[in-house]
Short mmCIF file of C-alpha atoms in Angstrom, two decimals:
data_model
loop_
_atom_site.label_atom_id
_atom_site.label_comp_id
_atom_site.label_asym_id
_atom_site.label_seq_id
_atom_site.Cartn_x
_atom_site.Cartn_y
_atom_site.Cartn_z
CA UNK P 24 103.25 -55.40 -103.88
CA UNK P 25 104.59 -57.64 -101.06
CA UNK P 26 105.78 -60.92 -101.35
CA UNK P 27 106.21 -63.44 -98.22
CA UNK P 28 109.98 -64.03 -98.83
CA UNK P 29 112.33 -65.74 -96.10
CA UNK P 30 114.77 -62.62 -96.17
CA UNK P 31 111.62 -60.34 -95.05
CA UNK P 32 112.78 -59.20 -91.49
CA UNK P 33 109.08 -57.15 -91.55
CA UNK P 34 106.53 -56.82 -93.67
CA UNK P 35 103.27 -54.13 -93.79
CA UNK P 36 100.37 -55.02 -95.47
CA UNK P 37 97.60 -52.64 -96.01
CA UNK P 38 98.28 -51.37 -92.64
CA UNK P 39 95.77 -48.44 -91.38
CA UNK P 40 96.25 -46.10 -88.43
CA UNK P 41 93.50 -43.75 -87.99
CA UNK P 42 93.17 -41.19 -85.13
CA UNK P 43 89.60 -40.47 -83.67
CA UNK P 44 88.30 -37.09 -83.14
CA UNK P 45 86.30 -36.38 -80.59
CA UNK P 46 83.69 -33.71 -79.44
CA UNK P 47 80.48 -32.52 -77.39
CA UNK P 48 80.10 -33.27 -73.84
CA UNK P 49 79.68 -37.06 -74.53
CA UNK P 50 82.98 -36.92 -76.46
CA UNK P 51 81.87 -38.79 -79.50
CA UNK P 52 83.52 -39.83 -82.53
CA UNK P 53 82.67 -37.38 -84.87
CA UNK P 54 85.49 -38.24 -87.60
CA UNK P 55 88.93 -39.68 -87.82
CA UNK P 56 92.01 -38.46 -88.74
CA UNK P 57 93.52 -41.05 -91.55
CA UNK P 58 97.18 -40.42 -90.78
CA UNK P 59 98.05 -44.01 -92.44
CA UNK P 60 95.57 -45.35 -94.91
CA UNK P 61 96.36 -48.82 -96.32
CA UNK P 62 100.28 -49.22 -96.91
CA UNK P 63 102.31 -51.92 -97.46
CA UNK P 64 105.99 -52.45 -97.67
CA UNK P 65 108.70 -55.16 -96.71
CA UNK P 66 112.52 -54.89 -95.11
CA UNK P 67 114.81 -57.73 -96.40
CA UNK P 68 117.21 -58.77 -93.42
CA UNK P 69 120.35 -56.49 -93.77
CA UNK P 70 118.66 -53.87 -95.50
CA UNK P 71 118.12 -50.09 -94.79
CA UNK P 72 114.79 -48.43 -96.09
CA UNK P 73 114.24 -45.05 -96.36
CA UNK P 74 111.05 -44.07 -95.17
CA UNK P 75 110.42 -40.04 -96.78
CA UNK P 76 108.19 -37.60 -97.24
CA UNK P 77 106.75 -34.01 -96.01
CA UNK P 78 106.10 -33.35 -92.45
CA UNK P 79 102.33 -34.74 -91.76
CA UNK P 80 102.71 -37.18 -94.12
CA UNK P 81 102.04 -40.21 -91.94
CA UNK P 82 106.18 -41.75 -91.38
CA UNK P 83 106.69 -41.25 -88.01
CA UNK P 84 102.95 -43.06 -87.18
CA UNK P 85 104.31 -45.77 -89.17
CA UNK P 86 107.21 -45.99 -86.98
CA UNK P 87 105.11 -45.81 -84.10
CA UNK P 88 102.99 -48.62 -85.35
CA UNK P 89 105.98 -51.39 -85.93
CA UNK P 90 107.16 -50.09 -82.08
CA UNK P 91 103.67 -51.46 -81.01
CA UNK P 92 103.78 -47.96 -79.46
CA UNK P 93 100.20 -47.45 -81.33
CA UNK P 94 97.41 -49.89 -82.02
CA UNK P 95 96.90 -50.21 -85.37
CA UNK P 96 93.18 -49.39 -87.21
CA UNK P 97 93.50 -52.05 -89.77
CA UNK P 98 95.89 -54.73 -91.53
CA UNK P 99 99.38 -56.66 -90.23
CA UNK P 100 102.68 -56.19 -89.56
CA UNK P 101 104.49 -59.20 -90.09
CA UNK P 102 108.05 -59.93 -88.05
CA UNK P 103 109.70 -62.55 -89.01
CA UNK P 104 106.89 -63.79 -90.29
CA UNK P 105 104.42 -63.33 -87.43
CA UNK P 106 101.79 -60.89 -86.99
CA UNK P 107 103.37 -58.85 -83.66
CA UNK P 108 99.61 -57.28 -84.05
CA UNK P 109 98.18 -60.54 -81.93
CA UNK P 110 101.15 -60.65 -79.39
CA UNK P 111 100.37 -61.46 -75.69
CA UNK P 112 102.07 -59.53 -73.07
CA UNK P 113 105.04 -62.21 -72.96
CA UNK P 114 105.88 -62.12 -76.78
CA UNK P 115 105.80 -58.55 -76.66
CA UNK P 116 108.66 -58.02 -74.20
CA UNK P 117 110.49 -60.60 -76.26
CA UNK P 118 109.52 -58.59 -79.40
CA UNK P 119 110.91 -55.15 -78.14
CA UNK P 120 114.01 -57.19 -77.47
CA UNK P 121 114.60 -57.41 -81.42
CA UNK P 122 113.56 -54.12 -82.63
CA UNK P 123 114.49 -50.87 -80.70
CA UNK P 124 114.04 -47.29 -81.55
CA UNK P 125 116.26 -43.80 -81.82
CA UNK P 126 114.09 -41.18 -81.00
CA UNK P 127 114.65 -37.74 -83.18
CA UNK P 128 115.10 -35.15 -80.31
CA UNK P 129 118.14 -36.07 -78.57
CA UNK P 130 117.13 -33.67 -75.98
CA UNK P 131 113.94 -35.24 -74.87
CA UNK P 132 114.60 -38.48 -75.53
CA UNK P 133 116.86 -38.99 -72.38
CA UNK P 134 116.10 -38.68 -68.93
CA UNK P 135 118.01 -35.88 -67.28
CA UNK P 136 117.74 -36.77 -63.94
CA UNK P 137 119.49 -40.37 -64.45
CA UNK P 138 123.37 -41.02 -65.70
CA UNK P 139 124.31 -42.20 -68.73
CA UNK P 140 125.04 -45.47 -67.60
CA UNK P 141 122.16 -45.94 -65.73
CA UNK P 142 119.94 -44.36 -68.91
CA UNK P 143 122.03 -47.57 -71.37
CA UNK P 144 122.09 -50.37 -68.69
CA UNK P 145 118.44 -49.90 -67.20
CA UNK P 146 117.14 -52.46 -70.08
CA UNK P 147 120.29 -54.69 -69.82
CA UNK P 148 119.08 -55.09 -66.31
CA UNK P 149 115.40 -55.36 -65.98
CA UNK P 150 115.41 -58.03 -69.07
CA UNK P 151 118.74 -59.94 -67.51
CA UNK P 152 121.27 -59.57 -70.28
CA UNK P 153 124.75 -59.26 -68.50
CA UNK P 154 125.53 -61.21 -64.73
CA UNK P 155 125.10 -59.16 -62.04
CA UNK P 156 128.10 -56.50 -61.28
CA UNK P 157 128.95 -56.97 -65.65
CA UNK P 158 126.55 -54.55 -66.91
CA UNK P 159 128.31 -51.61 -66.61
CA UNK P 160 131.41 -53.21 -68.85
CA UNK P 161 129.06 -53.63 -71.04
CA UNK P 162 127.54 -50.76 -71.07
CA UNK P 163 131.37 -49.00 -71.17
CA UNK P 164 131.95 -51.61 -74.49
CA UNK P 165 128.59 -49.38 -76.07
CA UNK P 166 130.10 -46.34 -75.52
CA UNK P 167 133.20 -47.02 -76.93
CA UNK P 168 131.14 -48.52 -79.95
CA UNK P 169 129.66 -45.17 -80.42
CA UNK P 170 132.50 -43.11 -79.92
CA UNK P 171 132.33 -41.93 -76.38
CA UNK P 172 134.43 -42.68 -73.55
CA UNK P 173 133.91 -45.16 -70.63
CA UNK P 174 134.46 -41.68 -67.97
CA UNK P 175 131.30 -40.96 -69.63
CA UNK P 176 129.30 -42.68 -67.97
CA UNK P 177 128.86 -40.77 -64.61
CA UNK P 178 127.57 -37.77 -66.64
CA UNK P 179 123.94 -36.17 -67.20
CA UNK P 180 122.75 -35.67 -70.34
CA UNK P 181 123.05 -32.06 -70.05
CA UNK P 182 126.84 -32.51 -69.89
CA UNK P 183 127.04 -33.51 -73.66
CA UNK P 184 125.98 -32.11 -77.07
CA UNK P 185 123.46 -32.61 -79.42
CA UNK P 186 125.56 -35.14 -81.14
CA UNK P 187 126.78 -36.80 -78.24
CA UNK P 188 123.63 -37.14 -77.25
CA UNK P 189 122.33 -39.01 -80.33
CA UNK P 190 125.06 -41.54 -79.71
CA UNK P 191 124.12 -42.12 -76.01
CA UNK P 192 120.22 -42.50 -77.84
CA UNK P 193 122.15 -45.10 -80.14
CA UNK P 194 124.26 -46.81 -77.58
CA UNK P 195 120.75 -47.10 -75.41
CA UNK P 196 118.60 -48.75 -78.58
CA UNK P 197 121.78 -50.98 -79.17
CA UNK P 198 121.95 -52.55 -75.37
CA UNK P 199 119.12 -55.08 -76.17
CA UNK P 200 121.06 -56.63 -79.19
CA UNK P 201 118.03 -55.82 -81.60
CA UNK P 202 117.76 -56.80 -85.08
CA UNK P 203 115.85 -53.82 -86.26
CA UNK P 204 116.16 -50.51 -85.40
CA UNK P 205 113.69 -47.90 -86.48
CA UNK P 206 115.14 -44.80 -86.55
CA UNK P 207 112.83 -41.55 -86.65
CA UNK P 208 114.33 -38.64 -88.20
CA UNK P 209 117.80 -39.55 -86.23
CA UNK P 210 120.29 -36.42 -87.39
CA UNK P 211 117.24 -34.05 -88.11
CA UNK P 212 117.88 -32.03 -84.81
CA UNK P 213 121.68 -32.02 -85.22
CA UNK P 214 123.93 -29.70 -86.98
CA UNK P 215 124.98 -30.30 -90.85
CA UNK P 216 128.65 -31.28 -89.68
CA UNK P 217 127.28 -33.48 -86.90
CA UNK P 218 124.93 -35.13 -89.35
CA UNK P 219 127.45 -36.54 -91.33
CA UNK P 220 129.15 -38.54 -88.35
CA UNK P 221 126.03 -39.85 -87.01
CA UNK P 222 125.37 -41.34 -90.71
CA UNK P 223 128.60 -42.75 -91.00
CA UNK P 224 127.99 -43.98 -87.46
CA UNK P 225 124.96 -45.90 -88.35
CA UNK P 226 126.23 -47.30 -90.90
CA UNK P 227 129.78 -49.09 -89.63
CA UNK P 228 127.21 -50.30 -86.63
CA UNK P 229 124.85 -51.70 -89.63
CA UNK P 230 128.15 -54.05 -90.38
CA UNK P 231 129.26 -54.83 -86.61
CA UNK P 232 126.19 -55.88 -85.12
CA UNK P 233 124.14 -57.31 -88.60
CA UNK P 234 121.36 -55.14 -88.16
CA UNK P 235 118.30 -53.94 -90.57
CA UNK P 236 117.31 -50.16 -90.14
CA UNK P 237 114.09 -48.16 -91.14
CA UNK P 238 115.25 -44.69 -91.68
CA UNK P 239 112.12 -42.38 -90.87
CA UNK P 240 113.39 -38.53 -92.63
CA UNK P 241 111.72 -36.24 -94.52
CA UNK P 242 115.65 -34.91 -96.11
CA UNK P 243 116.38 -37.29 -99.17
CA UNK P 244 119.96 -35.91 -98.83
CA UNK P 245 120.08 -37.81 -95.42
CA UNK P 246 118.49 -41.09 -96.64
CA UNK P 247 120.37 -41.26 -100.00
CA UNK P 248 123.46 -41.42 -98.48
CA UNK P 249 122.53 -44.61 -96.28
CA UNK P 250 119.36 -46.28 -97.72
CA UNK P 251 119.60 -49.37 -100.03
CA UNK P 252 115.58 -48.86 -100.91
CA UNK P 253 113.24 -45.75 -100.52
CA UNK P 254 109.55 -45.71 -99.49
CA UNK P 255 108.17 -42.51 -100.56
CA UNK P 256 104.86 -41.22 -98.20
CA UNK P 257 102.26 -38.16 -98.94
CA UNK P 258 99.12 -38.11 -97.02
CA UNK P 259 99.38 -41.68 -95.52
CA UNK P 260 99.60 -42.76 -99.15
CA UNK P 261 102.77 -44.97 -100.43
CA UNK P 262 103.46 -42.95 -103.38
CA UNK P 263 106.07 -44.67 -105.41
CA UNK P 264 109.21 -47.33 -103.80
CA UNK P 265 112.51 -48.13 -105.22
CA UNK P 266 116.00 -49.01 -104.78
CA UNK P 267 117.81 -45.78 -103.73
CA UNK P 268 119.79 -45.69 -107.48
CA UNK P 269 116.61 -46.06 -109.44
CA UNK P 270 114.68 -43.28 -107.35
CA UNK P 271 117.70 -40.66 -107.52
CA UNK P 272 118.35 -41.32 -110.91
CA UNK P 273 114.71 -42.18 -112.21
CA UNK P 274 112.35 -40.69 -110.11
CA UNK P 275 108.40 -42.12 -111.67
CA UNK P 276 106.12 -39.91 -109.31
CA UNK P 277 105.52 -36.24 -109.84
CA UNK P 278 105.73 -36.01 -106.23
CA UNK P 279 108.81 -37.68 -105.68
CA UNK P 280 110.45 -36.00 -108.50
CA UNK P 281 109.70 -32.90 -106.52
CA UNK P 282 111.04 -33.76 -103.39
CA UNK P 283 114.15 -34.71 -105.24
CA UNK P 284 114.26 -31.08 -107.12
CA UNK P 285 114.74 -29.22 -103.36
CA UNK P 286 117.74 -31.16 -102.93
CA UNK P 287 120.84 -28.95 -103.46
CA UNK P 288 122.89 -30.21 -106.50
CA UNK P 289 125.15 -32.85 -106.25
CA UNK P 290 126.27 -33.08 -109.96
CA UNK P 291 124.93 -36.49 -110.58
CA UNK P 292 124.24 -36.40 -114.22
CA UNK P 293 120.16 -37.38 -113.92
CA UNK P 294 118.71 -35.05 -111.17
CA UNK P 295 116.83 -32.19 -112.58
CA UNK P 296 118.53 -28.53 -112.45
CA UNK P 297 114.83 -27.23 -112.41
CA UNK P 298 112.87 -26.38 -108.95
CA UNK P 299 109.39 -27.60 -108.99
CA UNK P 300 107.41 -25.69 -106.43
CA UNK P 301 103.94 -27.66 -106.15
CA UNK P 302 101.06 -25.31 -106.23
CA UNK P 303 98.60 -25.31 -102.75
CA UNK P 304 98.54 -27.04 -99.27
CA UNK P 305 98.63 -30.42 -98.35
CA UNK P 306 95.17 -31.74 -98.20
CA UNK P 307 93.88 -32.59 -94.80
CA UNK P 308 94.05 -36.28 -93.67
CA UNK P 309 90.32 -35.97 -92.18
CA UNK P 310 89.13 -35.24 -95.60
CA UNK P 311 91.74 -36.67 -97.82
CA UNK P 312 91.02 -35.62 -101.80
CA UNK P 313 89.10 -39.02 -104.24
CA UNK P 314 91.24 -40.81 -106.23
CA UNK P 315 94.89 -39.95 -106.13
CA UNK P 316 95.55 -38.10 -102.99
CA UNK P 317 98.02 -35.85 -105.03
CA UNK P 318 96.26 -34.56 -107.65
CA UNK P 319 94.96 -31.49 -105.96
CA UNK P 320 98.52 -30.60 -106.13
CA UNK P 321 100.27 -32.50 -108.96
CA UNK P 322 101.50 -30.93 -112.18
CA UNK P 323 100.19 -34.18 -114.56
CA UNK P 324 97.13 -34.23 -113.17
CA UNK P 325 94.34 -34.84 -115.72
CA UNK P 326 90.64 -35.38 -115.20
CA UNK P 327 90.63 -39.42 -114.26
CA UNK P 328 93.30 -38.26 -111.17
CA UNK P 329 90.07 -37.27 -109.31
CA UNK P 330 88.22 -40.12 -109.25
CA UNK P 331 90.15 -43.06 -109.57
CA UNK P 332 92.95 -44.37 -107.12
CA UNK P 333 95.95 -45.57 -109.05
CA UNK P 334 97.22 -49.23 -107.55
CA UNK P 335 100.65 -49.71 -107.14
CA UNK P 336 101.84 -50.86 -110.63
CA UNK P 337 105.92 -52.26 -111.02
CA UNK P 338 107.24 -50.30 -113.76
CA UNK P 339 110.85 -52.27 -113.46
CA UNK P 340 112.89 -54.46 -111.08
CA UNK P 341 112.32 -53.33 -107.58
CA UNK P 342 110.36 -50.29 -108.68
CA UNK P 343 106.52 -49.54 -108.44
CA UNK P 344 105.01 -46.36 -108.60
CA UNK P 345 100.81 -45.34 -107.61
CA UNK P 346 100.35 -43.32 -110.61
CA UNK P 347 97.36 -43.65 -113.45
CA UNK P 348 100.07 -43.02 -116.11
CA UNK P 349 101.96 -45.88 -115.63
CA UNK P 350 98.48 -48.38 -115.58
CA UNK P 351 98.20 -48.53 -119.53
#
């Protein structure tokens, strides 16, 4: 489905992550849990992909996996055009330079023993990026990017909200001037009314510092709002991928058309008015269903679903779908 093209920023291809599970007193490998199972997608420079799909359905491990945060089982993950899979220790730290990461809980994600200009400028000091004594204005200039105030920066975390949090997580994955930032479920944790801002946030920072994102949620509300392309995920299975107009308006998969269905209405004239409630549980990912991984729970299913695995096939510009009824 991916094509080497010199506006790919990163590229997946057939990338597997699969978790071992272990038991007896010797602790051997007695199966694996296939939490991503061959994928591949690509991120033009400048873009914003949606990453969605149920909880369990293998996203965040793909985040994960681009952070170099988890080994990968099989295939590559191309940035730039070079597999960060066979990095040495040195092209590593220059890698995490250029893609950084905001972390869904903004309650975990930040130290709460350490200030808030210490938690932005430790990176901007360890890697050398301001003179010594400028940090901190730089760290100020962050805050001020993000909405915050410089008097900020002598506070704990526990001083702020949720949402002020999330912008001290944003202002810290900003301070190594990335290209990429992956961001996992970002406004998840936050109120409805804060989740607007933090969008709207993300994206006026998309335009100031030319940045690509890869929007981890499993609320299509959230990523239709921001995302120029969606990846759709169920059981560590790319289920269908399209630009975000074609997959609100023209959803392919039976899946994705039911994801879309739980979103409250928004009056646009093509989203269904009907709820479709998929019958059953999701499958588990140690002993994933034969051929399509959704047809123990899809409404189209018919008899071929069980044995054969549909390919990705491009049903228009931009949009593929892994379905049998779209193979001819």
């Amino acid at each position: 489905m991916s094509r080497s093209l010199p506006d790919h920023i990163l590229e997946v291809r057939d990338l597997k992550k699969y978790f071992p599970i272990k038991a007896g007193v010797m602790k051997k490998t007695t199966g694996h849990v296939k939490a991503v199972d061959d994928i591949s997608f690509f991120l033009r420079a400048g873009e914003t992909l949606g990453l969605v799909g149920e909880s369990g359905c293998g996203k965040s491990t793909v985040g994960r996996c681009l952070m170099k945060l988890y080994d990968i089982t099989g295939g590559s993950i191309l940035f730039r055009g070079r597999d960060i899979t066979a990095f040495n220790r040195r092209e590593l730290i220059d890698f995490r330079k250029k893609i950084q990461m905001i972390f869904q809980d903004p309650y975990a994600s930040l130290n709460p023993r350490m200030r808030i200009r210490n938690i932005i400028g430790e990176a901007i000091r360890v890697h050398g990026l301001a003179e010594r004594g400028e940090w901190q204005d730089r760290v100020a200039a962050l805050l001020h990017d993000v909405g915050l105030r410089t008097s900020h920066m002598a506070r704990y975390p526990h001083e702020f909200s949720g949402g002020q949090r999330q912008r001290i997580g944003i202002a810290r994955a900003l301070a190594m001037n990335p290209t990429l930032i992956v961001a996992d479920e970002p406004v998840s944790a936050l109120d409805v009314s804060i989740q607007a801002q933090i969008i709207n946030l993300l994206d006026r920072l998309k335009e100031k510092f030319d940045l690509s994102y890869l929007v981890i949620a499993h609320d299509l509300a959230v990523v239709e709002h921001i995302s120029d392309r969606v990846v759709v995920m169920y059981l560590g299975h790319i289920m269908e991928t399209a630009t975000d107009r074609d997959l609100y308006t023209r959803p392919a998969h039976p899946y994705t058309r039911a994801l879309l269905s739980a979103i409250p209405g928004t009056g646009k004239k093509n989203r269904q008015n009907r709820r479709i409630i998929l019958k059953g549980d999701v499958p588990s990912p140690i002993n994933p269903p034969s051929g399509c991984v959704f047809h123990t729970r899809c409404p189209d299913m018919f008899p071929a679903c069980r044995q054969e695995k549909p390919p990705m096939v491009k049903i228009s510009e931009n949009h593929w779908v892994s379905c049998l009824k779209y193979t001819g």
